[in-house]
Short mmCIF file of N, CA, C and O and ligand atoms in Angstrom, two decimals:
data_model
loop_
_atom_site.label_atom_id
_atom_site.label_comp_id
_atom_site.label_asym_id
_atom_site.label_seq_id
_atom_site.Cartn_x
_atom_site.Cartn_y
_atom_site.Cartn_z
N MET H 1 25.24 -66.72 45.57
CA MET H 1 23.83 -67.14 45.60
C MET H 1 23.12 -66.49 46.79
O MET H 1 23.69 -66.34 47.86
N THR H 2 21.90 -66.13 46.59
CA THR H 2 21.13 -65.48 47.63
C THR H 2 20.24 -66.50 48.32
O THR H 2 19.72 -67.40 47.69
N ARG H 3 20.06 -66.33 49.62
CA ARG H 3 19.16 -67.21 50.36
C ARG H 3 18.10 -66.35 51.04
O ARG H 3 18.29 -65.15 51.25
N TYR H 4 17.01 -67.00 51.37
CA TYR H 4 15.84 -66.25 51.83
C TYR H 4 15.30 -66.79 53.15
O TYR H 4 15.33 -67.98 53.41
N CYS H 5 14.75 -65.89 53.93
CA CYS H 5 14.03 -66.29 55.14
C CYS H 5 12.69 -66.90 54.72
O CYS H 5 11.97 -66.30 53.93
N PRO H 6 12.35 -68.11 55.21
CA PRO H 6 11.08 -68.73 54.83
C PRO H 6 9.87 -67.94 55.34
O PRO H 6 8.76 -68.12 54.85
N ALA H 7 10.07 -67.06 56.30
CA ALA H 7 8.96 -66.27 56.82
C ALA H 7 8.84 -64.92 56.11
O ALA H 7 8.00 -64.10 56.46
N GLY H 8 9.72 -64.69 55.12
CA GLY H 8 9.60 -63.47 54.34
C GLY H 8 10.32 -62.26 54.92
O GLY H 8 9.98 -61.13 54.60
N ASP H 9 11.32 -62.50 55.78
CA ASP H 9 12.03 -61.35 56.35
C ASP H 9 13.02 -60.73 55.38
O ASP H 9 13.54 -59.65 55.63
N GLY H 10 13.33 -61.43 54.30
CA GLY H 10 14.21 -60.83 53.31
C GLY H 10 15.24 -61.80 52.77
O GLY H 10 15.18 -63.00 53.03
N ALA H 11 16.17 -61.26 52.00
CA ALA H 11 17.20 -62.06 51.35
C ALA H 11 18.53 -61.83 52.05
O ALA H 11 18.80 -60.72 52.54
N PHE H 12 19.35 -62.88 52.08
CA PHE H 12 20.63 -62.79 52.77
C PHE H 12 21.71 -63.42 51.92
O PHE H 12 21.44 -64.19 51.00
N GLU H 13 22.98 -63.09 52.23
CA GLU H 13 24.09 -63.70 51.52
C GLU H 13 24.20 -65.17 51.89
O GLU H 13 23.71 -65.60 52.93
N ASP H 14 24.89 -65.92 51.03
CA ASP H 14 24.81 -67.38 51.15
C ASP H 14 25.50 -67.93 52.40
O ASP H 14 25.31 -69.08 52.75
N TRP H 15 26.30 -67.14 53.09
CA TRP H 15 26.93 -67.66 54.31
C TRP H 15 25.99 -67.57 55.52
O TRP H 15 26.26 -68.13 56.57
N VAL H 16 24.87 -66.91 55.34
CA VAL H 16 23.92 -66.79 56.45
C VAL H 16 23.11 -68.08 56.54
O VAL H 16 22.53 -68.53 55.56
N GLU H 17 23.12 -68.69 57.72
CA GLU H 17 22.39 -69.96 57.86
C GLU H 17 21.04 -69.79 58.52
O GLU H 17 20.13 -70.57 58.28
N ARG H 18 20.94 -68.76 59.36
CA ARG H 18 19.66 -68.55 60.02
C ARG H 18 19.26 -67.09 59.91
O ARG H 18 20.10 -66.19 59.98
N CYS H 19 17.96 -66.87 59.73
CA CYS H 19 17.45 -65.51 59.61
C CYS H 19 17.71 -64.75 60.91
O CYS H 19 17.34 -65.21 61.99
N PRO H 20 18.35 -63.59 60.83
CA PRO H 20 18.61 -62.83 62.06
C PRO H 20 17.34 -62.25 62.67
O PRO H 20 17.32 -61.89 63.85
N GLU H 21 16.26 -62.20 61.90
CA GLU H 21 15.01 -61.65 62.41
C GLU H 21 14.23 -62.66 63.23
O GLU H 21 13.78 -62.39 64.33
N CYS H 22 14.04 -63.86 62.65
CA CYS H 22 13.15 -64.83 63.30
C CYS H 22 13.87 -66.10 63.70
O CYS H 22 13.28 -66.94 64.38
N GLY H 23 15.11 -66.31 63.25
CA GLY H 23 15.87 -67.48 63.68
C GLY H 23 15.62 -68.74 62.87
O GLY H 23 16.22 -69.77 63.15
N LEU H 24 14.78 -68.67 61.86
CA LEU H 24 14.52 -69.84 61.02
C LEU H 24 15.71 -70.06 60.07
O LEU H 24 16.39 -69.11 59.69
N ALA H 25 15.93 -71.34 59.72
CA ALA H 25 16.96 -71.65 58.75
C ALA H 25 16.58 -71.06 57.40
O ALA H 25 15.43 -71.20 56.96
N VAL H 26 17.52 -70.38 56.76
CA VAL H 26 17.19 -69.76 55.47
C VAL H 26 17.11 -70.82 54.38
O VAL H 26 17.65 -71.92 54.52
N ILE H 27 16.41 -70.51 53.29
CA ILE H 27 16.19 -71.45 52.21
C ILE H 27 16.71 -70.84 50.91
O ILE H 27 16.96 -69.64 50.84
N ASP H 28 16.83 -71.68 49.88
CA ASP H 28 17.45 -71.25 48.64
C ASP H 28 16.52 -70.48 47.72
O ASP H 28 16.96 -69.78 46.83
N ARG H 29 15.23 -70.65 47.93
CA ARG H 29 14.26 -70.00 47.06
C ARG H 29 13.47 -68.95 47.82
O ARG H 29 13.20 -69.10 49.00
N ALA H 30 13.04 -67.95 47.12
CA ALA H 30 12.18 -66.94 47.73
C ALA H 30 10.87 -67.60 48.14
O ALA H 30 10.32 -68.38 47.37
N PRO H 31 10.38 -67.32 49.32
CA PRO H 31 9.10 -67.90 49.76
C PRO H 31 7.94 -67.22 49.08
O PRO H 31 7.54 -66.11 49.43
N GLU H 32 7.38 -67.91 48.07
CA GLU H 32 6.33 -67.29 47.26
C GLU H 32 5.09 -66.97 48.09
O GLU H 32 4.44 -65.96 47.89
N ASP H 33 4.79 -67.86 49.03
CA ASP H 33 3.58 -67.67 49.84
C ASP H 33 3.65 -66.37 50.63
O ASP H 33 2.68 -65.67 50.77
N ALA H 34 4.82 -66.08 51.14
CA ALA H 34 4.95 -64.90 51.99
C ALA H 34 4.69 -63.63 51.19
O ALA H 34 4.25 -62.63 51.73
N VAL H 35 4.97 -63.70 49.89
CA VAL H 35 4.75 -62.52 49.05
C VAL H 35 3.30 -62.46 48.57
O VAL H 35 2.69 -61.40 48.56
N ALA H 36 2.76 -63.61 48.23
CA ALA H 36 1.46 -63.64 47.59
C ALA H 36 0.30 -63.45 48.58
O ALA H 36 -0.68 -62.82 48.25
N ALA H 37 0.44 -63.99 49.75
CA ALA H 37 -0.70 -63.98 50.68
C ALA H 37 -0.38 -63.11 51.89
O ALA H 37 0.77 -62.99 52.28
N PRO H 38 -1.41 -62.53 52.45
CA PRO H 38 -1.19 -61.80 53.69
C PRO H 38 -0.92 -62.81 54.79
O PRO H 38 -1.70 -63.71 55.00
N ALA H 39 0.21 -62.71 55.44
CA ALA H 39 0.56 -63.68 56.47
C ALA H 39 -0.32 -63.46 57.69
O ALA H 39 -0.28 -62.40 58.29
N PRO H 40 -1.16 -64.45 58.00
CA PRO H 40 -2.00 -64.29 59.20
C PRO H 40 -1.15 -64.50 60.43
O PRO H 40 -0.94 -65.63 60.85
N THR H 41 -0.68 -63.46 61.00
CA THR H 41 0.17 -63.56 62.17
C THR H 41 -0.69 -63.67 63.42
O THR H 41 -1.89 -63.49 63.37
N GLY H 42 -0.08 -63.95 64.52
CA GLY H 42 -0.82 -64.18 65.75
C GLY H 42 -1.62 -62.98 66.18
O GLY H 42 -2.72 -63.12 66.73
N ASP H 43 -1.12 -61.78 65.93
CA ASP H 43 -1.84 -60.61 66.43
C ASP H 43 -2.71 -59.96 65.36
O ASP H 43 -3.28 -58.91 65.59
N ASP H 44 -2.81 -60.59 64.18
CA ASP H 44 -3.72 -60.07 63.17
C ASP H 44 -4.39 -61.24 62.45
O ASP H 44 -4.16 -61.47 61.28
N PRO H 45 -5.20 -61.99 63.17
CA PRO H 45 -5.81 -63.20 62.58
C PRO H 45 -6.89 -62.85 61.58
O PRO H 45 -7.37 -61.72 61.54
N ILE H 46 -7.28 -63.84 60.80
CA ILE H 46 -8.38 -63.67 59.85
C ILE H 46 -9.68 -63.90 60.59
O ILE H 46 -9.86 -64.90 61.27
N ILE H 47 -10.58 -62.96 60.44
CA ILE H 47 -11.82 -62.93 61.23
C ILE H 47 -13.02 -62.99 60.29
O ILE H 47 -13.01 -62.38 59.23
N TYR H 48 -14.05 -63.69 60.74
CA TYR H 48 -15.30 -63.76 59.98
C TYR H 48 -15.91 -62.36 59.85
O TYR H 48 -15.97 -61.61 60.82
N LEU H 49 -16.35 -62.04 58.65
CA LEU H 49 -16.94 -60.72 58.41
C LEU H 49 -18.45 -60.82 58.16
O LEU H 49 -19.23 -60.16 58.84
N ALA H 50 -18.85 -61.62 57.18
CA ALA H 50 -20.26 -61.65 56.80
C ALA H 50 -20.56 -62.89 55.98
O ALA H 50 -19.66 -63.52 55.44
N THR H 51 -21.83 -63.23 55.89
CA THR H 51 -22.29 -64.30 55.01
C THR H 51 -23.15 -63.68 53.92
O THR H 51 -24.01 -62.85 54.20
N VAL H 52 -22.89 -64.08 52.68
CA VAL H 52 -23.68 -63.57 51.57
C VAL H 52 -24.34 -64.76 50.88
O VAL H 52 -23.83 -65.87 50.94
N PRO H 53 -25.50 -64.53 50.23
CA PRO H 53 -26.33 -65.65 49.78
C PRO H 53 -25.81 -66.38 48.54
O PRO H 53 -26.27 -67.49 48.28
N ASN H 54 -24.91 -65.80 47.78
CA ASN H 54 -24.43 -66.51 46.60
C ASN H 54 -23.06 -66.00 46.18
O ASN H 54 -22.58 -64.99 46.68
N GLU H 55 -22.44 -66.73 45.24
CA GLU H 55 -21.06 -66.42 44.88
C GLU H 55 -20.89 -65.09 44.16
O GLU H 55 -19.98 -64.34 44.47
N PRO H 56 -21.76 -64.76 43.17
CA PRO H 56 -21.57 -63.47 42.48
C PRO H 56 -21.58 -62.30 43.45
O PRO H 56 -20.78 -61.36 43.31
N LEU H 57 -22.47 -62.38 44.45
CA LEU H 57 -22.54 -61.30 45.43
C LEU H 57 -21.28 -61.29 46.30
O LEU H 57 -20.72 -60.23 46.60
N ALA H 58 -20.81 -62.48 46.65
CA ALA H 58 -19.58 -62.56 47.46
C ALA H 58 -18.40 -61.95 46.71
O ALA H 58 -17.61 -61.21 47.28
N ARG H 59 -18.33 -62.26 45.40
CA ARG H 59 -17.24 -61.70 44.58
C ARG H 59 -17.37 -60.18 44.49
O ARG H 59 -16.38 -59.46 44.52
N MET H 60 -18.60 -59.70 44.37
CA MET H 60 -18.82 -58.27 44.26
C MET H 60 -18.36 -57.56 45.53
O MET H 60 -17.67 -56.56 45.48
N TRP H 61 -18.76 -58.11 46.65
CA TRP H 61 -18.36 -57.51 47.93
C TRP H 61 -16.85 -57.55 48.10
O TRP H 61 -16.24 -56.58 48.55
N ALA H 62 -16.25 -58.68 47.71
CA ALA H 62 -14.79 -58.80 47.82
C ALA H 62 -14.11 -57.75 46.95
O ALA H 62 -13.09 -57.18 47.33
N ASP H 63 -14.69 -57.50 45.77
CA ASP H 63 -14.15 -56.48 44.87
C ASP H 63 -14.22 -55.09 45.51
O ASP H 63 -13.27 -54.31 45.44
N VAL H 64 -15.37 -54.80 46.10
CA VAL H 64 -15.54 -53.50 46.73
C VAL H 64 -14.53 -53.34 47.88
O VAL H 64 -13.90 -52.29 48.02
N LEU H 65 -14.37 -54.39 48.66
CA LEU H 65 -13.42 -54.36 49.77
C LEU H 65 -11.98 -54.22 49.25
O LEU H 65 -11.18 -53.49 49.81
N ALA H 66 -11.70 -54.91 48.14
CA ALA H 66 -10.36 -54.82 47.56
C ALA H 66 -10.08 -53.40 47.09
O ALA H 66 -8.96 -52.90 47.22
N ASP H 67 -11.11 -52.75 46.55
CA ASP H 67 -10.96 -51.36 46.12
C ASP H 67 -10.59 -50.47 47.30
O ASP H 67 -9.92 -49.45 47.15
N ALA H 68 -11.06 -50.84 48.49
CA ALA H 68 -10.76 -50.08 49.70
C ALA H 68 -9.43 -50.53 50.32
O ALA H 68 -9.06 -50.08 51.40
N GLY H 69 -8.74 -51.45 49.63
CA GLY H 69 -7.45 -51.91 50.12
C GLY H 69 -7.54 -53.00 51.17
O GLY H 69 -6.59 -53.25 51.89
N ILE H 70 -8.70 -53.66 51.24
CA ILE H 70 -8.89 -54.72 52.24
C ILE H 70 -8.90 -56.06 51.53
O ILE H 70 -9.73 -56.32 50.67
N ARG H 71 -7.96 -56.92 51.91
CA ARG H 71 -7.94 -58.26 51.33
C ARG H 71 -9.04 -59.10 51.95
O ARG H 71 -9.25 -59.07 53.15
N THR H 72 -9.74 -59.86 51.11
CA THR H 72 -10.87 -60.63 51.58
C THR H 72 -10.70 -62.08 51.20
O THR H 72 -10.33 -62.40 50.07
N LEU H 73 -10.98 -62.95 52.13
CA LEU H 73 -11.00 -64.38 51.85
C LEU H 73 -12.45 -64.80 51.68
O LEU H 73 -13.28 -64.54 52.55
N VAL H 74 -12.76 -65.42 50.52
CA VAL H 74 -14.14 -65.87 50.25
C VAL H 74 -14.18 -67.37 50.36
O VAL H 74 -13.40 -68.07 49.73
N LYS H 75 -15.08 -67.88 51.19
CA LYS H 75 -15.17 -69.32 51.42
C LYS H 75 -16.60 -69.78 51.15
O LYS H 75 -17.55 -69.23 51.70
N ALA H 76 -16.72 -70.80 50.29
CA ALA H 76 -18.05 -71.36 50.04
C ALA H 76 -18.49 -72.16 51.25
O ALA H 76 -17.75 -72.99 51.76
N VAL H 77 -19.69 -71.90 51.72
CA VAL H 77 -20.20 -72.62 52.88
C VAL H 77 -20.77 -73.96 52.46
O VAL H 77 -20.67 -74.95 53.17
N GLY H 78 -21.39 -73.99 51.29
CA GLY H 78 -21.95 -75.23 50.80
C GLY H 78 -23.38 -75.40 51.25
O GLY H 78 -23.82 -74.78 52.20
N PRO H 79 -24.13 -76.22 50.54
CA PRO H 79 -25.56 -76.37 50.81
C PRO H 79 -25.86 -77.40 51.88
O PRO H 79 -27.00 -77.55 52.28
N GLY H 80 -24.88 -78.13 52.32
CA GLY H 80 -25.14 -79.18 53.29
C GLY H 80 -25.50 -80.49 52.59
O GLY H 80 -25.70 -80.54 51.38
N PHE H 81 -25.55 -81.55 53.36
CA PHE H 81 -25.83 -82.86 52.81
C PHE H 81 -27.19 -82.92 52.12
O PHE H 81 -28.18 -82.43 52.64
N GLY H 82 -27.22 -83.52 50.94
CA GLY H 82 -28.49 -83.77 50.29
C GLY H 82 -29.09 -82.58 49.57
O GLY H 82 -30.11 -82.71 48.92
N ALA H 83 -28.46 -81.44 49.67
CA ALA H 83 -29.00 -80.27 48.99
C ALA H 83 -28.52 -80.28 47.54
O ALA H 83 -27.59 -80.98 47.18
N TRP H 84 -29.15 -79.45 46.75
CA TRP H 84 -28.75 -79.39 45.35
C TRP H 84 -28.37 -77.96 45.01
O TRP H 84 -28.59 -77.06 45.80
N GLY H 85 -27.84 -77.78 43.83
CA GLY H 85 -27.50 -76.43 43.40
C GLY H 85 -26.06 -76.35 42.98
O GLY H 85 -25.24 -77.19 43.37
N SER H 86 -25.70 -75.36 42.17
CA SER H 86 -24.33 -75.15 41.77
C SER H 86 -23.63 -74.33 42.83
O SER H 86 -24.27 -73.73 43.69
N VAL H 87 -22.31 -74.30 42.75
CA VAL H 87 -21.54 -73.60 43.77
C VAL H 87 -21.90 -72.12 43.81
O VAL H 87 -21.82 -71.47 44.83
N ALA H 88 -22.39 -71.59 42.66
CA ALA H 88 -22.71 -70.16 42.61
C ALA H 88 -23.90 -69.81 43.48
O ALA H 88 -24.10 -68.65 43.82
N THR H 89 -24.70 -70.82 43.83
CA THR H 89 -25.89 -70.53 44.62
C THR H 89 -25.68 -70.83 46.10
O THR H 89 -26.58 -70.65 46.89
N PHE H 90 -24.48 -71.32 46.46
CA PHE H 90 -24.20 -71.57 47.86
C PHE H 90 -24.01 -70.25 48.60
O PHE H 90 -23.61 -69.26 48.02
N GLU H 91 -24.26 -70.32 49.89
CA GLU H 91 -23.86 -69.19 50.73
C GLU H 91 -22.34 -69.13 50.79
O GLU H 91 -21.66 -70.15 50.77
N HIS H 92 -21.83 -67.93 50.84
CA HIS H 92 -20.39 -67.74 50.96
C HIS H 92 -20.10 -66.87 52.17
O HIS H 92 -20.83 -65.93 52.46
N GLU H 93 -18.99 -67.19 52.84
CA GLU H 93 -18.57 -66.39 53.99
C GLU H 93 -17.37 -65.55 53.60
O GLU H 93 -16.49 -66.00 52.86
N LEU H 94 -17.34 -64.33 54.08
CA LEU H 94 -16.22 -63.43 53.84
C LEU H 94 -15.40 -63.30 55.12
O LEU H 94 -15.96 -63.18 56.21
N TYR H 95 -14.09 -63.32 54.97
CA TYR H 95 -13.18 -63.15 56.09
C TYR H 95 -12.18 -62.05 55.76
O TYR H 95 -11.78 -61.91 54.61
N VAL H 96 -11.79 -61.29 56.77
CA VAL H 96 -10.77 -60.25 56.59
C VAL H 96 -9.82 -60.31 57.78
O VAL H 96 -10.11 -60.93 58.80
N LEU H 97 -8.69 -59.63 57.63
CA LEU H 97 -7.77 -59.52 58.76
C LEU H 97 -8.43 -58.68 59.85
O LEU H 97 -9.14 -57.72 59.57
N ARG H 98 -8.15 -59.04 61.10
CA ARG H 98 -8.82 -58.36 62.20
C ARG H 98 -8.52 -56.86 62.21
O ARG H 98 -9.37 -56.06 62.58
N SER H 99 -7.34 -56.49 61.75
CA SER H 99 -6.98 -55.08 61.76
C SER H 99 -7.85 -54.25 60.81
O SER H 99 -7.94 -53.04 60.94
N ARG H 100 -8.50 -54.93 59.85
CA ARG H 100 -9.34 -54.22 58.88
C ARG H 100 -10.82 -54.47 59.13
O ARG H 100 -11.66 -54.06 58.32
N LEU H 101 -11.15 -55.19 60.18
CA LEU H 101 -12.52 -55.66 60.36
C LEU H 101 -13.50 -54.50 60.50
O LEU H 101 -14.55 -54.49 59.87
N ALA H 102 -13.17 -53.51 61.32
CA ALA H 102 -14.09 -52.39 61.55
C ALA H 102 -14.37 -51.66 60.23
O ALA H 102 -15.53 -51.35 59.91
N GLU H 103 -13.31 -51.44 59.47
CA GLU H 103 -13.43 -50.77 58.18
C GLU H 103 -14.31 -51.60 57.23
O GLU H 103 -15.21 -51.08 56.56
N ALA H 104 -14.04 -52.91 57.19
CA ALA H 104 -14.78 -53.79 56.31
C ALA H 104 -16.25 -53.84 56.70
O ALA H 104 -17.14 -53.87 55.84
N LYS H 105 -16.53 -53.84 58.00
CA LYS H 105 -17.92 -53.89 58.47
C LYS H 105 -18.69 -52.65 58.03
O LYS H 105 -19.85 -52.73 57.66
N ALA H 106 -18.01 -51.51 58.08
CA ALA H 106 -18.66 -50.27 57.66
C ALA H 106 -19.03 -50.35 56.17
O ALA H 106 -20.11 -49.92 55.76
N ILE H 107 -18.13 -50.93 55.37
CA ILE H 107 -18.40 -51.05 53.94
C ILE H 107 -19.54 -52.03 53.69
O ILE H 107 -20.44 -51.78 52.89
N VAL H 108 -19.53 -53.14 54.41
CA VAL H 108 -20.60 -54.14 54.26
C VAL H 108 -21.95 -53.55 54.65
O VAL H 108 -22.97 -53.80 53.99
N ARG H 109 -21.94 -52.74 55.70
CA ARG H 109 -23.19 -52.12 56.14
C ARG H 109 -23.75 -51.24 55.01
O ARG H 109 -24.94 -51.21 54.75
N GLU H 110 -22.86 -50.54 54.33
CA GLU H 110 -23.29 -49.71 53.21
C GLU H 110 -23.83 -50.56 52.08
O GLU H 110 -24.86 -50.24 51.49
N LEU H 111 -23.13 -51.65 51.78
CA LEU H 111 -23.56 -52.53 50.70
C LEU H 111 -24.93 -53.13 51.01
O LEU H 111 -25.79 -53.23 50.14
N GLU H 112 -25.12 -53.53 52.26
CA GLU H 112 -26.40 -54.12 52.64
C GLU H 112 -27.51 -53.08 52.63
O GLU H 112 -28.63 -53.35 52.26
N GLY H 113 -27.17 -51.86 53.07
CA GLY H 113 -28.18 -50.82 53.20
C GLY H 113 -28.60 -50.24 51.86
O GLY H 113 -29.78 -50.08 51.59
N ASP H 114 -27.61 -49.95 51.01
CA ASP H 114 -27.90 -49.23 49.78
C ASP H 114 -28.12 -50.15 48.58
O ASP H 114 -28.66 -49.72 47.59
N GLY H 115 -27.65 -51.37 48.70
CA GLY H 115 -27.70 -52.26 47.54
C GLY H 115 -29.11 -52.54 47.11
O GLY H 115 -29.95 -52.92 47.92
N PRO H 116 -29.42 -52.34 45.85
CA PRO H 116 -30.76 -52.68 45.35
C PRO H 116 -30.82 -54.18 45.15
O PRO H 116 -30.58 -54.68 44.06
N SER H 117 -31.12 -54.92 46.21
CA SER H 117 -30.96 -56.37 46.18
C SER H 117 -31.84 -57.02 45.13
O SER H 117 -31.51 -58.05 44.60
N GLU H 118 -32.99 -56.39 44.84
CA GLU H 118 -33.87 -56.98 43.82
C GLU H 118 -33.20 -56.98 42.45
O GLU H 118 -33.37 -57.90 41.68
N ASP H 119 -32.42 -55.93 42.18
CA ASP H 119 -31.81 -55.80 40.86
C ASP H 119 -30.66 -56.79 40.65
O ASP H 119 -30.34 -57.11 39.52
N ILE H 120 -30.03 -57.24 41.74
CA ILE H 120 -28.87 -58.11 41.56
C ILE H 120 -29.19 -59.56 41.85
O ILE H 120 -28.33 -60.41 41.83
N ALA H 121 -30.46 -59.86 42.12
CA ALA H 121 -30.83 -61.25 42.30
C ALA H 121 -30.60 -61.99 40.98
O ALA H 121 -30.91 -61.47 39.91
N PRO H 122 -30.02 -63.20 41.05
CA PRO H 122 -29.74 -63.94 39.82
C PRO H 122 -31.03 -64.31 39.11
O PRO H 122 -31.97 -64.81 39.71
N GLY H 123 -31.09 -64.03 37.81
CA GLY H 123 -32.27 -64.37 37.05
C GLY H 123 -32.30 -65.86 36.76
O GLY H 123 -31.33 -66.41 36.27
N GLN H 124 -33.35 -66.50 37.07
CA GLN H 124 -33.43 -67.94 36.84
C GLN H 124 -34.31 -68.24 35.65
O GLN H 124 -35.42 -67.76 35.61
ZN1 ZN Y 201 12.97 -64.49 59.27
#
């Protein structure tokens, strides 16, 4: 049976009790999180990138960033207490890993500068 480092350092034979890389006790299952998500380590934290006015635009920007190989975290900011509206009309914040921040900012600057914002405004 194979055992795995919970921090994603790899797989080991079943007699291994602790990961030789990080010292954590190994587990019986592969750590899905370590594979699926970019591990925000201490020296590459997730950093605020930009705020966009609605969800479709946030998704579009995230797509463009993904095309450039930059993983983006999209977080709904919400309208605040007493406000109305669907989640699609909330402001959304984009976050990226700090190591990609400069690259992501350059892309956002292009999106803000060249984007025909009138054409992508949601039709009400
Ligand atoms: Zn490990």
